[in-house]
PDB file of C-alpha atoms in Angstrom:
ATOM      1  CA  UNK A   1     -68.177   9.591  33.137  1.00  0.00           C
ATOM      2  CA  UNK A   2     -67.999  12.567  30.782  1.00  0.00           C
ATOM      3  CA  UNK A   3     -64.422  12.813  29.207  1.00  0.00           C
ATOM      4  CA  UNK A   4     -63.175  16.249  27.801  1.00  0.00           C
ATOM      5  CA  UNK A   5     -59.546  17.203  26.712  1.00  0.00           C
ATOM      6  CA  UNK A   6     -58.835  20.163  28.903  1.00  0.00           C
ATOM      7  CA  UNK A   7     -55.474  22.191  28.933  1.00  0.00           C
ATOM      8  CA  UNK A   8     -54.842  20.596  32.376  1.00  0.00           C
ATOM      9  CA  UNK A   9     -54.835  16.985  31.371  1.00  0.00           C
ATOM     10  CA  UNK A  10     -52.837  17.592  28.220  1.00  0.00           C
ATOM     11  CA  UNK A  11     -49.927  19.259  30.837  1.00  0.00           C
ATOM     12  CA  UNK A  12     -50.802  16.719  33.367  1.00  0.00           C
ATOM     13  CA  UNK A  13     -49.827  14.110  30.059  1.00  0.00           C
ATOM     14  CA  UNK A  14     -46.759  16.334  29.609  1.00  0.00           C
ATOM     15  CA  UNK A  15     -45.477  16.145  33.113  1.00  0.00           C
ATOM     16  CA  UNK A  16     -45.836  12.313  32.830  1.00  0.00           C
ATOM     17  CA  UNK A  17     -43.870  12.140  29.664  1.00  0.00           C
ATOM     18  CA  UNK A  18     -41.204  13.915  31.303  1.00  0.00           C
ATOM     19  CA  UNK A  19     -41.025  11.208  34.091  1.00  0.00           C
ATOM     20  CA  UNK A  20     -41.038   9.117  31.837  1.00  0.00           C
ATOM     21  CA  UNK A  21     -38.312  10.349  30.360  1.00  0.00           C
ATOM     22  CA  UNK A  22     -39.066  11.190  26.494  1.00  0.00           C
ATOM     23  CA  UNK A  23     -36.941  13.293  23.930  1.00  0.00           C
ATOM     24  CA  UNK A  24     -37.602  16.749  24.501  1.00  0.00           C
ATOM     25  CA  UNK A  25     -38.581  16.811  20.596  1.00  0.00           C
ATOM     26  CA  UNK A  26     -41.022  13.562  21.191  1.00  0.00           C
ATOM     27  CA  UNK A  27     -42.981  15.719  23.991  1.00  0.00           C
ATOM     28  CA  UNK A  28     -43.470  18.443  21.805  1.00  0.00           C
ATOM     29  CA  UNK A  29     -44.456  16.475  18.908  1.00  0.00           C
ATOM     30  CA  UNK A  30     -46.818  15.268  21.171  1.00  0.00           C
ATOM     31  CA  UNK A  31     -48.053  18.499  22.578  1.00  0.00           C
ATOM     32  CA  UNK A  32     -49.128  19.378  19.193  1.00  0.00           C
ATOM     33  CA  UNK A  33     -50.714  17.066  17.631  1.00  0.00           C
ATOM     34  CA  UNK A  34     -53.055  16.268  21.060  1.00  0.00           C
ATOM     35  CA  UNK A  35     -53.681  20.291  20.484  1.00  0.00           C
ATOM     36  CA  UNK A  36     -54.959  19.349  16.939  1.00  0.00           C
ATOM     37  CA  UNK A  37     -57.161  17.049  18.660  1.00  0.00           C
ATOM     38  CA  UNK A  38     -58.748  19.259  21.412  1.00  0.00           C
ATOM     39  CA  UNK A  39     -58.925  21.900  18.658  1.00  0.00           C
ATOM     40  CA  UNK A  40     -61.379  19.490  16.489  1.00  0.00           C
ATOM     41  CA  UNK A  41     -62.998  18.725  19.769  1.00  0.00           C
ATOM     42  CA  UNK A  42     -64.026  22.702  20.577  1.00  0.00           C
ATOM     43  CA  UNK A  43     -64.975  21.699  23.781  1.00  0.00           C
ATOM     44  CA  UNK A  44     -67.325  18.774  23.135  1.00  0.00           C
ATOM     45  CA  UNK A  45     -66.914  15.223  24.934  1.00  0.00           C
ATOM     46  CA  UNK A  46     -64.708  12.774  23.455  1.00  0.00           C
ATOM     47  CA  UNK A  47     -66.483  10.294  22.597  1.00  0.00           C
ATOM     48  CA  UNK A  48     -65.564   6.841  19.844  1.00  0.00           C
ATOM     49  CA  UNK A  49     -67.607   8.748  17.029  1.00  0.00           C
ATOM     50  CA  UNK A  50     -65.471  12.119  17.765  1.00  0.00           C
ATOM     51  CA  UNK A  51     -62.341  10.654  17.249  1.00  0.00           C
ATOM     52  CA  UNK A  52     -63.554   8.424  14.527  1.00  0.00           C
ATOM     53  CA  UNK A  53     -64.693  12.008  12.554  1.00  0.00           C
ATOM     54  CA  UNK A  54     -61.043  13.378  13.437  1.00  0.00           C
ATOM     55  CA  UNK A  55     -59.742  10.868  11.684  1.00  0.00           C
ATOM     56  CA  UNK A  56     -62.251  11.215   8.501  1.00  0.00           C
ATOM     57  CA  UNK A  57     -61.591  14.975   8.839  1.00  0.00           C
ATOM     58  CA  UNK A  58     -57.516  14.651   8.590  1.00  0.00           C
ATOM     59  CA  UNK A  59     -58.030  12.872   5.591  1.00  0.00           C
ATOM     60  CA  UNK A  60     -60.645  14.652   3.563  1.00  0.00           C
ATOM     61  CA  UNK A  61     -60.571  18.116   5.213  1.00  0.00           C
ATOM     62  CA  UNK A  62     -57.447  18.410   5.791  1.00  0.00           C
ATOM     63  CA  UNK A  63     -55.659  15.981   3.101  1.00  0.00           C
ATOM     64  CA  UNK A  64     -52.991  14.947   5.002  1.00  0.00           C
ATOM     65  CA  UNK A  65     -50.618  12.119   4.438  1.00  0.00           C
ATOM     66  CA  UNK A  66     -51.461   8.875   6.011  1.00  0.00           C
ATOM     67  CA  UNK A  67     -48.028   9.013   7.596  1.00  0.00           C
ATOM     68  CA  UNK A  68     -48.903  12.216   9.309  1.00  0.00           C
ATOM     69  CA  UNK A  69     -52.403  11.291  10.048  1.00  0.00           C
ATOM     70  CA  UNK A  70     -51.111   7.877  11.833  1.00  0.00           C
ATOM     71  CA  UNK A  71     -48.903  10.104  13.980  1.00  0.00           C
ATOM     72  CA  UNK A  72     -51.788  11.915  15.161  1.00  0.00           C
ATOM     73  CA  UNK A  73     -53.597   9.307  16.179  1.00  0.00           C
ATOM     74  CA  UNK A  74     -50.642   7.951  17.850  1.00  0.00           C
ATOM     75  CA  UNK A  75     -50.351  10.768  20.158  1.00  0.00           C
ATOM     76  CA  UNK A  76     -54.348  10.158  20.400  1.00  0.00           C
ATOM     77  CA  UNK A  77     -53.824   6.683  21.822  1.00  0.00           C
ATOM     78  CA  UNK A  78     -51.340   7.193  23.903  1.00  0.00           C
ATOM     79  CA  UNK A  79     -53.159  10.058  25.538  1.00  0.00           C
ATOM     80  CA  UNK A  80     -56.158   7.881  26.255  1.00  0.00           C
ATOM     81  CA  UNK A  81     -54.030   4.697  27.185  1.00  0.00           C
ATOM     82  CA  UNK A  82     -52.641   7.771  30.135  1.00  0.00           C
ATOM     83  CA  UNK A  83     -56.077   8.729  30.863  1.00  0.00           C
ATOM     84  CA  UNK A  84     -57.904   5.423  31.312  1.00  0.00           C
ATOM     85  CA  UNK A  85     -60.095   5.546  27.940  1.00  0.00           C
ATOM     86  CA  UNK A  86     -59.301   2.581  26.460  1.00  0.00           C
ATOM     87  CA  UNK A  87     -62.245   2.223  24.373  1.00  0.00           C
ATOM     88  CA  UNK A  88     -61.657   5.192  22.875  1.00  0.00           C
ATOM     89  CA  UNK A  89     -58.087   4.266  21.132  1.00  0.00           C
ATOM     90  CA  UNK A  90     -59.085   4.037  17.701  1.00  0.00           C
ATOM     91  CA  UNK A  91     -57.039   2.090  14.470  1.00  0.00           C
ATOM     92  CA  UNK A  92     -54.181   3.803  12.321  1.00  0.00           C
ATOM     93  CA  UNK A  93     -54.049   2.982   8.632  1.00  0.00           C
ATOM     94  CA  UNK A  94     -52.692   0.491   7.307  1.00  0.00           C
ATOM     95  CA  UNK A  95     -50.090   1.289   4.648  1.00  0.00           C
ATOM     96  CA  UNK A  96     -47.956  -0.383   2.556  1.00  0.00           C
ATOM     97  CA  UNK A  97     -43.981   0.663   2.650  1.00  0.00           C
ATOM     98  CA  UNK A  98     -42.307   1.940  -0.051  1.00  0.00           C
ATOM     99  CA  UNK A  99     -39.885   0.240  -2.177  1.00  0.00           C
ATOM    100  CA  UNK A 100     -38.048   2.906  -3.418  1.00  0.00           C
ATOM    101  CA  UNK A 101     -37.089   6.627  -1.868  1.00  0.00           C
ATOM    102  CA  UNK A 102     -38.589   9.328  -4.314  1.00  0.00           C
ATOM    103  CA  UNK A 103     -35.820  11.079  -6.020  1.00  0.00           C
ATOM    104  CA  UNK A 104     -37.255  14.487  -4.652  1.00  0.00           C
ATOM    105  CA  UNK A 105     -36.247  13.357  -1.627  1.00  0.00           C
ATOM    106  CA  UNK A 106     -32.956  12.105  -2.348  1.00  0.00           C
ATOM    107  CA  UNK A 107     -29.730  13.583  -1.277  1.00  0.00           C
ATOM    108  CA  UNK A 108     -27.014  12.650  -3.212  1.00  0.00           C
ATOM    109  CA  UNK A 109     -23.101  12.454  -2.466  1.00  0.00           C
ATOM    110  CA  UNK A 110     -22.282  15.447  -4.949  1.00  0.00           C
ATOM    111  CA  UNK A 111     -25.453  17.256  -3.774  1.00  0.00           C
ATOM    112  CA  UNK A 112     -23.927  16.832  -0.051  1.00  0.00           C
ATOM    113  CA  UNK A 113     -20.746  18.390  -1.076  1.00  0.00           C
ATOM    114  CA  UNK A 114     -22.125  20.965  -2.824  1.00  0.00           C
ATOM    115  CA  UNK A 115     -23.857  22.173   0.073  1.00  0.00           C
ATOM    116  CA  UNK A 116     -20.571  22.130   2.305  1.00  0.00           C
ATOM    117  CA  UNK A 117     -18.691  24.332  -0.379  1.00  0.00           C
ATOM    118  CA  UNK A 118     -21.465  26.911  -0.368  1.00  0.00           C
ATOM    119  CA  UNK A 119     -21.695  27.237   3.508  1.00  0.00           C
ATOM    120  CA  UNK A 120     -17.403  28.106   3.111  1.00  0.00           C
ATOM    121  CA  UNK A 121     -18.310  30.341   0.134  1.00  0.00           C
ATOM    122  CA  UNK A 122     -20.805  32.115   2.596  1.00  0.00           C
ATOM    123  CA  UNK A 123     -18.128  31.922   5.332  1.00  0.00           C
ATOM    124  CA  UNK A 124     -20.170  29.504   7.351  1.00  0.00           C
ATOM    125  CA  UNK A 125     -17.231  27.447   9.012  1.00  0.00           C
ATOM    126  CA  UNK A 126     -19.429  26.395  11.743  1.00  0.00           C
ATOM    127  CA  UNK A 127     -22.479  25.045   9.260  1.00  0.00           C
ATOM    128  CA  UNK A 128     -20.244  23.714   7.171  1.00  0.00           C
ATOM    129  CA  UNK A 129     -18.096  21.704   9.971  1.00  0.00           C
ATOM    130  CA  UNK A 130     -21.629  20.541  11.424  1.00  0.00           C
ATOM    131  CA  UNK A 131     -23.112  18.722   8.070  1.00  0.00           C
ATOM    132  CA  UNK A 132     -19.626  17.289   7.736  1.00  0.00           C
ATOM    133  CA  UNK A 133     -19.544  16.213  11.362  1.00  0.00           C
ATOM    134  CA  UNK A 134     -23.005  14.881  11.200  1.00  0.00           C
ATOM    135  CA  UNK A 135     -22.612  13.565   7.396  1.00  0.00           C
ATOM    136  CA  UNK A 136     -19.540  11.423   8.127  1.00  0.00           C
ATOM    137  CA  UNK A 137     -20.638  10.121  11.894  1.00  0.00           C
ATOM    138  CA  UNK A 138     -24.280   9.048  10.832  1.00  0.00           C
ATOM    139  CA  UNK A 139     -24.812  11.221  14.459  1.00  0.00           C
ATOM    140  CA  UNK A 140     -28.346  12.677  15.172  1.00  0.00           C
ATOM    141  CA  UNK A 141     -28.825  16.392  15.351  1.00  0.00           C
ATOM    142  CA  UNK A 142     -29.325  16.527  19.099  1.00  0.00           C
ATOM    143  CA  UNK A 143     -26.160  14.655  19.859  1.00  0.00           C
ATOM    144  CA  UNK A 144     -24.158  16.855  18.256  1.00  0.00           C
ATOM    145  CA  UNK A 145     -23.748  18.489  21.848  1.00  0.00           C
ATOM    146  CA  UNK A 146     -21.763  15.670  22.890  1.00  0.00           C
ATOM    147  CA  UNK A 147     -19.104  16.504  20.718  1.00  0.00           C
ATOM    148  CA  UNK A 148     -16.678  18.621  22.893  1.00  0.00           C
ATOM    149  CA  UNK A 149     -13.090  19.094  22.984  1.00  0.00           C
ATOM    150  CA  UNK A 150     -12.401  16.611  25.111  1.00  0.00           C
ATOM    151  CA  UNK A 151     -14.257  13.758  23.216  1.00  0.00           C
ATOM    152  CA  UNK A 152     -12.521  15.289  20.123  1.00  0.00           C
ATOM    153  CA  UNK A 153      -8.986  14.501  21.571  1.00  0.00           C
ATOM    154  CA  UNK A 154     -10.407  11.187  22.155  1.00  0.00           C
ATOM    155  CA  UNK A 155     -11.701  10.296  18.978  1.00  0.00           C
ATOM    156  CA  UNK A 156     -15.155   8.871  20.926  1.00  0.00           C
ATOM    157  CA  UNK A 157     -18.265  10.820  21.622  1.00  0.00           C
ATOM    158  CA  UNK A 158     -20.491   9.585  24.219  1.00  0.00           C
ATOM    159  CA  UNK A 159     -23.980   9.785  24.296  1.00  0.00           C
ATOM    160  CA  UNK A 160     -26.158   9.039  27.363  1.00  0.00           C
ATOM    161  CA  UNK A 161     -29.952   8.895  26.423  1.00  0.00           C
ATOM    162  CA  UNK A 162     -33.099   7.017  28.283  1.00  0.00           C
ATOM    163  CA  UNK A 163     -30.510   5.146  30.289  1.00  0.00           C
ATOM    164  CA  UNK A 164     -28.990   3.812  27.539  1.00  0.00           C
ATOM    165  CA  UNK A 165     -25.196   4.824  26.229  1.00  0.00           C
ATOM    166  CA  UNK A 166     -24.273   5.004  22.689  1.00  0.00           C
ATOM    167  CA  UNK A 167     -20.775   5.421  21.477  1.00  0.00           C
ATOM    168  CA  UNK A 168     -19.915   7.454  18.001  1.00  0.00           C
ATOM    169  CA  UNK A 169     -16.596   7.265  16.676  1.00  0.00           C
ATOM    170  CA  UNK A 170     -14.899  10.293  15.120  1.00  0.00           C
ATOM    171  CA  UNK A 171     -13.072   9.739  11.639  1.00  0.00           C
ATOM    172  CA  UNK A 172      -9.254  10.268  11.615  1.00  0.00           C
ATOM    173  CA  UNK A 173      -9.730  13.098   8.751  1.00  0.00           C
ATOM    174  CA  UNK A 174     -13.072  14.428  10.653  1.00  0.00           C
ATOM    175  CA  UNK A 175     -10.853  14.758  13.986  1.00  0.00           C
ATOM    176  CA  UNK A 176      -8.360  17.050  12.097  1.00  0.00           C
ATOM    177  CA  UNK A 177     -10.566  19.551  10.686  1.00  0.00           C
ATOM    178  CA  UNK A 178     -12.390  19.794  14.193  1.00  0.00           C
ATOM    179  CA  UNK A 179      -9.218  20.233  15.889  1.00  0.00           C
ATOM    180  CA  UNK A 180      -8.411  23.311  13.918  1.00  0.00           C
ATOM    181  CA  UNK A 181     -12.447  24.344  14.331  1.00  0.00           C
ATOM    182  CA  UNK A 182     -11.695  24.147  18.258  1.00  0.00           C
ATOM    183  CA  UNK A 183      -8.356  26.366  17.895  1.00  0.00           C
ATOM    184  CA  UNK A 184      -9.787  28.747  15.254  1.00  0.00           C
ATOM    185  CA  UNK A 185     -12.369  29.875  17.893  1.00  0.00           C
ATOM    186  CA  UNK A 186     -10.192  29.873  20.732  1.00  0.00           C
ATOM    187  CA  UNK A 187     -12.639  26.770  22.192  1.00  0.00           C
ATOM    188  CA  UNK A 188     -10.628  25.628  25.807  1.00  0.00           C
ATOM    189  CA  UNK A 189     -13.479  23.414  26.528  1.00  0.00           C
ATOM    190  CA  UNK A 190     -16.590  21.760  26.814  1.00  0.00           C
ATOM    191  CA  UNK A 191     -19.169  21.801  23.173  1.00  0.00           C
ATOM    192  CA  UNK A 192     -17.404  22.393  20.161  1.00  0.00           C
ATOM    193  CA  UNK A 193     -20.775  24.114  18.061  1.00  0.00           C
ATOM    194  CA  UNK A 194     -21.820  26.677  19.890  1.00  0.00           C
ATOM    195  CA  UNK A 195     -24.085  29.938  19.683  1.00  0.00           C
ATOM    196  CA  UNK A 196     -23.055  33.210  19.901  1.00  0.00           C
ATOM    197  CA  UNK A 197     -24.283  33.415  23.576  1.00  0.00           C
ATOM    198  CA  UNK A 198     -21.975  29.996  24.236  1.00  0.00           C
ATOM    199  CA  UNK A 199     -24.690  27.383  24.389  1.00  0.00           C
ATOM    200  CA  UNK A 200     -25.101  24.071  22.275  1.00  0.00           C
ATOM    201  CA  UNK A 201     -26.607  24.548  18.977  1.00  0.00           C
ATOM    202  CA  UNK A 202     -29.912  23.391  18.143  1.00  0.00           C
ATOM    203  CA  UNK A 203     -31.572  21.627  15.473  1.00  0.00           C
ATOM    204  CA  UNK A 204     -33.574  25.269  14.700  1.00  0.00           C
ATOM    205  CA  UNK A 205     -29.915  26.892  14.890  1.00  0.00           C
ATOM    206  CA  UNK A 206     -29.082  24.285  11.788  1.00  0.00           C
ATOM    207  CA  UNK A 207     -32.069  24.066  10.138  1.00  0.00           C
ATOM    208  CA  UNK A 208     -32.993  27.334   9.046  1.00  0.00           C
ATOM    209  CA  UNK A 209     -28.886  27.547   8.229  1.00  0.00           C
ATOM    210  CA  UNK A 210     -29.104  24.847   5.984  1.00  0.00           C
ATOM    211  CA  UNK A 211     -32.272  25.484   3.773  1.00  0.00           C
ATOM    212  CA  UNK A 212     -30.674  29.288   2.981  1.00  0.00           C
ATOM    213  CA  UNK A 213     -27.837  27.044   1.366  1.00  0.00           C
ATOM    214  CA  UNK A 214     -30.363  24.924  -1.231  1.00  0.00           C
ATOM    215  CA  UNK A 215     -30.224  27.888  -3.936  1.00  0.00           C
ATOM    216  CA  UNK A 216     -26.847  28.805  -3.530  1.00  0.00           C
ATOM    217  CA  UNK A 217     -25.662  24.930  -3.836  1.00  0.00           C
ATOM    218  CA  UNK A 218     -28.126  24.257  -7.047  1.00  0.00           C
ATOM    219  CA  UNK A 219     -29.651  21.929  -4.049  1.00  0.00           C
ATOM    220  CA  UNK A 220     -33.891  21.367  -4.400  1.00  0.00           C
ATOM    221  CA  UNK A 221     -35.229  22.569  -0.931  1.00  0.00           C
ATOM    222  CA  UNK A 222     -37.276  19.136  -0.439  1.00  0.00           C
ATOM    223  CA  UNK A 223     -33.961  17.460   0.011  1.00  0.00           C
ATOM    224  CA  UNK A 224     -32.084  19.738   1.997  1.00  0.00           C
ATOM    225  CA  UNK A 225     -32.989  18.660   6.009  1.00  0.00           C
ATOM    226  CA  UNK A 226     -30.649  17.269   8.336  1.00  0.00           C
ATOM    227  CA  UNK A 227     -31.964  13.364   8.617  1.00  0.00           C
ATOM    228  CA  UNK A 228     -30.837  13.440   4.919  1.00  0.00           C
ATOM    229  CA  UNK A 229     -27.450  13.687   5.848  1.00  0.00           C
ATOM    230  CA  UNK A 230     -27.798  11.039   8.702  1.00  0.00           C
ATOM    231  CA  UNK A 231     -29.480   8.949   5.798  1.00  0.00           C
ATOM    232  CA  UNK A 232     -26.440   9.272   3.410  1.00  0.00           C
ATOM    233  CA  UNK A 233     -24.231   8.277   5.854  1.00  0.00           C
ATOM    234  CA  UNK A 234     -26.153   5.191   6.352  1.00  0.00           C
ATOM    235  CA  UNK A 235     -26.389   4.286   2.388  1.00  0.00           C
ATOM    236  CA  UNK A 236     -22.392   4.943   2.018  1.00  0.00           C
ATOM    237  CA  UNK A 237     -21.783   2.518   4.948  1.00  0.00           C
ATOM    238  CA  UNK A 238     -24.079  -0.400   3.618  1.00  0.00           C
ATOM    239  CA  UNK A 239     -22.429   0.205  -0.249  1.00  0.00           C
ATOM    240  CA  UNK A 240     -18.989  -0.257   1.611  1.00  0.00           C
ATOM    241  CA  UNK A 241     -19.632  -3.422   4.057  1.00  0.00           C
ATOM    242  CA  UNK A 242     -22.983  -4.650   3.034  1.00  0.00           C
ATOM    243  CA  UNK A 243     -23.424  -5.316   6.303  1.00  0.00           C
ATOM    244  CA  UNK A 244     -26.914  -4.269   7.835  1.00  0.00           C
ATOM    245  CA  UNK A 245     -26.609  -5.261  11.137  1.00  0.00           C
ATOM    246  CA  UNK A 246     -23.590  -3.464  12.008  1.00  0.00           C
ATOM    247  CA  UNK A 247     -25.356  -0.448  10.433  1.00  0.00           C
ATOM    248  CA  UNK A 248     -27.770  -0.898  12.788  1.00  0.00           C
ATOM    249  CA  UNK A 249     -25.424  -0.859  15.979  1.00  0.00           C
ATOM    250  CA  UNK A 250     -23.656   2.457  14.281  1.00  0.00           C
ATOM    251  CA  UNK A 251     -27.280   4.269  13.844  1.00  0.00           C
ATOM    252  CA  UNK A 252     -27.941   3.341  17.525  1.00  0.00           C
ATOM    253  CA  UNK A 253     -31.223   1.615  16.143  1.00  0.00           C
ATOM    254  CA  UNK A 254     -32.560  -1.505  18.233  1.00  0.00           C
ATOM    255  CA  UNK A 255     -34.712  -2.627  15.505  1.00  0.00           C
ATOM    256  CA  UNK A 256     -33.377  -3.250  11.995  1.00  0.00           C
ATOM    257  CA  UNK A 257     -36.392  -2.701  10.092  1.00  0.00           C
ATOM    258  CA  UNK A 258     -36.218   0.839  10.958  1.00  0.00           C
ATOM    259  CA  UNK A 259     -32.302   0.721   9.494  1.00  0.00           C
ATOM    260  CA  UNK A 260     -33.834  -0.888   6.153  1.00  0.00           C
ATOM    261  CA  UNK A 261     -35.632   2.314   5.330  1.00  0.00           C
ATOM    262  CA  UNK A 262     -32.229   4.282   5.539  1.00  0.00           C
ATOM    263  CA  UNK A 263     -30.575   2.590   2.635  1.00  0.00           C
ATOM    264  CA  UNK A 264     -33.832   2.453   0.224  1.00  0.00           C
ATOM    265  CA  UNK A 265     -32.310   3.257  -3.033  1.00  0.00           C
ATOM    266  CA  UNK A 266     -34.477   5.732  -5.504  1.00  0.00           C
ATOM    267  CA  UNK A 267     -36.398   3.882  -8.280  1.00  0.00           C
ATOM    268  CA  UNK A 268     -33.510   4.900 -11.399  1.00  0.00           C
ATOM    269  CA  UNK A 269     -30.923   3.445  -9.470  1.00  0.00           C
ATOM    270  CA  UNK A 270     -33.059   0.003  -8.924  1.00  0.00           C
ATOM    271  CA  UNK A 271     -33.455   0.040 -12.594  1.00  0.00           C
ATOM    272  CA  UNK A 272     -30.039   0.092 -13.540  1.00  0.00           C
ATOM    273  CA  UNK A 273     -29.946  -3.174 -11.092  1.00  0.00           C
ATOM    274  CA  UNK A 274     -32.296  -5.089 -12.910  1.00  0.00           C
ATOM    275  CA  UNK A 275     -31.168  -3.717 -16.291  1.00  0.00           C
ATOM    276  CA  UNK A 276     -27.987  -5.166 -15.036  1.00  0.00           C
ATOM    277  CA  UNK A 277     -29.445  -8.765 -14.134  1.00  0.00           C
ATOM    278  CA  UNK A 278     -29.748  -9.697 -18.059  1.00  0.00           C
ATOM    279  CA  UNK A 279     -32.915 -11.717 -17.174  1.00  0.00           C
ATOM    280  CA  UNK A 280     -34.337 -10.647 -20.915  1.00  0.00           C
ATOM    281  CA  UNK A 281     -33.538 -12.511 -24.173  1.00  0.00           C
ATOM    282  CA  UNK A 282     -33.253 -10.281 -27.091  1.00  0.00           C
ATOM    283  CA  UNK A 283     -32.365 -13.466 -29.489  1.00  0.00           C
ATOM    284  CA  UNK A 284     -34.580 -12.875 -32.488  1.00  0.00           C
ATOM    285  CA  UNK A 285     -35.754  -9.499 -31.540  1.00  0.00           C
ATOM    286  CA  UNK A 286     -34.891  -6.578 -34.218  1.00  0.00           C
ATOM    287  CA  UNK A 287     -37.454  -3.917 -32.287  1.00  0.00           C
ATOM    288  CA  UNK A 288     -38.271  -2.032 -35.491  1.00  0.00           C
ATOM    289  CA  UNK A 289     -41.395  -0.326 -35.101  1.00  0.00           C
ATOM    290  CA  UNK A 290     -41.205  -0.505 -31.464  1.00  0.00           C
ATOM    291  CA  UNK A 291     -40.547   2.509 -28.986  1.00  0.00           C
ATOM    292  CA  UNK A 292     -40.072   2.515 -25.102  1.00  0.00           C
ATOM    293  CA  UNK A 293     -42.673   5.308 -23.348  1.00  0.00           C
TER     294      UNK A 293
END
């Protein structure tokens, strides 16, 4: 049987994800990158050596990370896992994790509220009240619409999600300033960050917010996306309790290797750790003549 990626199947794939009930960002992540694969395709059967040459050609052609490239051939799989074509799932690289967060990457606590001030310089109340909110809950972007006025007066948001419920608590100070958010804009009920038109905010709403703040802030760009602030949260939690496995039940994560990659430190700071360990002798040694590269 010949097997082609049409535009039907991929929104016959769709429909199914939606039954079975995926993030409305996970389907569309999917939807693209099965696009990039019909797109190498050009109309030509699927076959084990096709998708073994997509995979050469995101790597060589294309030079994309092995990260990104695995992703694509996740969506791949899972496509053909839907479709029946088993033999034509094909192996991700292997690679090995990192020890330490680059420092590019890295947002620190001073860099965090830096980029709060400059949203109130700007007169952003509302972006400025959302990394805060977000910052000091360890809450994803897309339940920040569960933070109304009501769950405000409680001090609990609620979050229903794949049948599963997940409850964020609000920080006494973080309740305050919200309060006077919600009677600042008049809000009577219902979502607290809202557009213009009234509905919930989106991570595109935030985003493109957010990265007009990185010059104003003295911020690098690379650093400033919203999981950063989720990730901060989660390294100022573990530095207070040292306690990963209630981290884990505040993220909402059900695996705790995937809450050991939020509190990687950067490579300076795991330095100063082993600088700190005194595990060298220096009896005898003068160093004269001798310089560090």
């Amino acid at each position: 049987m010949e097997r082609f990626i049409t535009e039907g199947i991929i929104s016959g794939y769709k429909e199914y994800l939606f039954e079975e009930e995926k993030s409305e960002l996970t389907i569309k992540k999917y939807m693209r990158d099965l696009r990039k694969l019909a797109e190498y395709a050009g109309g030509r059967e699927v076959t084990k050596k096709l998708v073994v040459g997509y995979k050469d050609y995101l790597r060589k052609k294309k030079r994309y990370k092995l990260t990104s490239i695995n992703s694509f051939l996740v969506a791949a799989n899972r496509l053909f896992e839907y479709m029946g074509w088993y033999d034509l799932k094909i192996r991700t690289y292997k690679i090995q994790k990192e020890a330490f967060i680059p420092e590019s990457r890295d947002l620190s606590r001073e860099e965090y509220k830096r980029l709060v001030r400059a949203a109130l310089k700007k007169g952003k109340k509302r972006l400025a009240m959302i990394l805060q909110t977000i910052c000091a809950t360890g809450m994803r972007i897309s339940e920040l619409s569960g933070v109304t006025m009501e769950s405000v007066a409680e001090g609990v948001v609620e979050i229903y999600c794949k049948g599963k419920q997940r409850v964020i608590l609000l920080p006494g100070k973080l309740r305050k300033k919200l309060m006077c958010y919600i009677k600042e804009n008049r809000i009577k009920e219902g979502v607290v960050f809202r557009t213009s038109g009234g509905k919930a905010v989106d991570r595109s709403n935030v985003w493109k917010e957010m990265k007009m703040l990185s010059k104003e802030a003295g911020v690098q760009e690379g650093k400033v996306y919203l999981h950063n602030l989720r990730h901060l949260f989660a390294k100022e939690f573990y530095a207070a309790g040292k306690d990963i496995a209630k981290l884990a039940d505040v993220l909402g994560h059900s695996n705790i290797e995937t809450t050991r990659g939020y509190i990687k430190t950067t490579s300076a700071e795991h330095q100063k750790l082993l600088d700190k360990m005194g595990l060298v002798l220096m009896d005898g040694w003068t160093g004269i003549g001798i310089s560090v590269l």
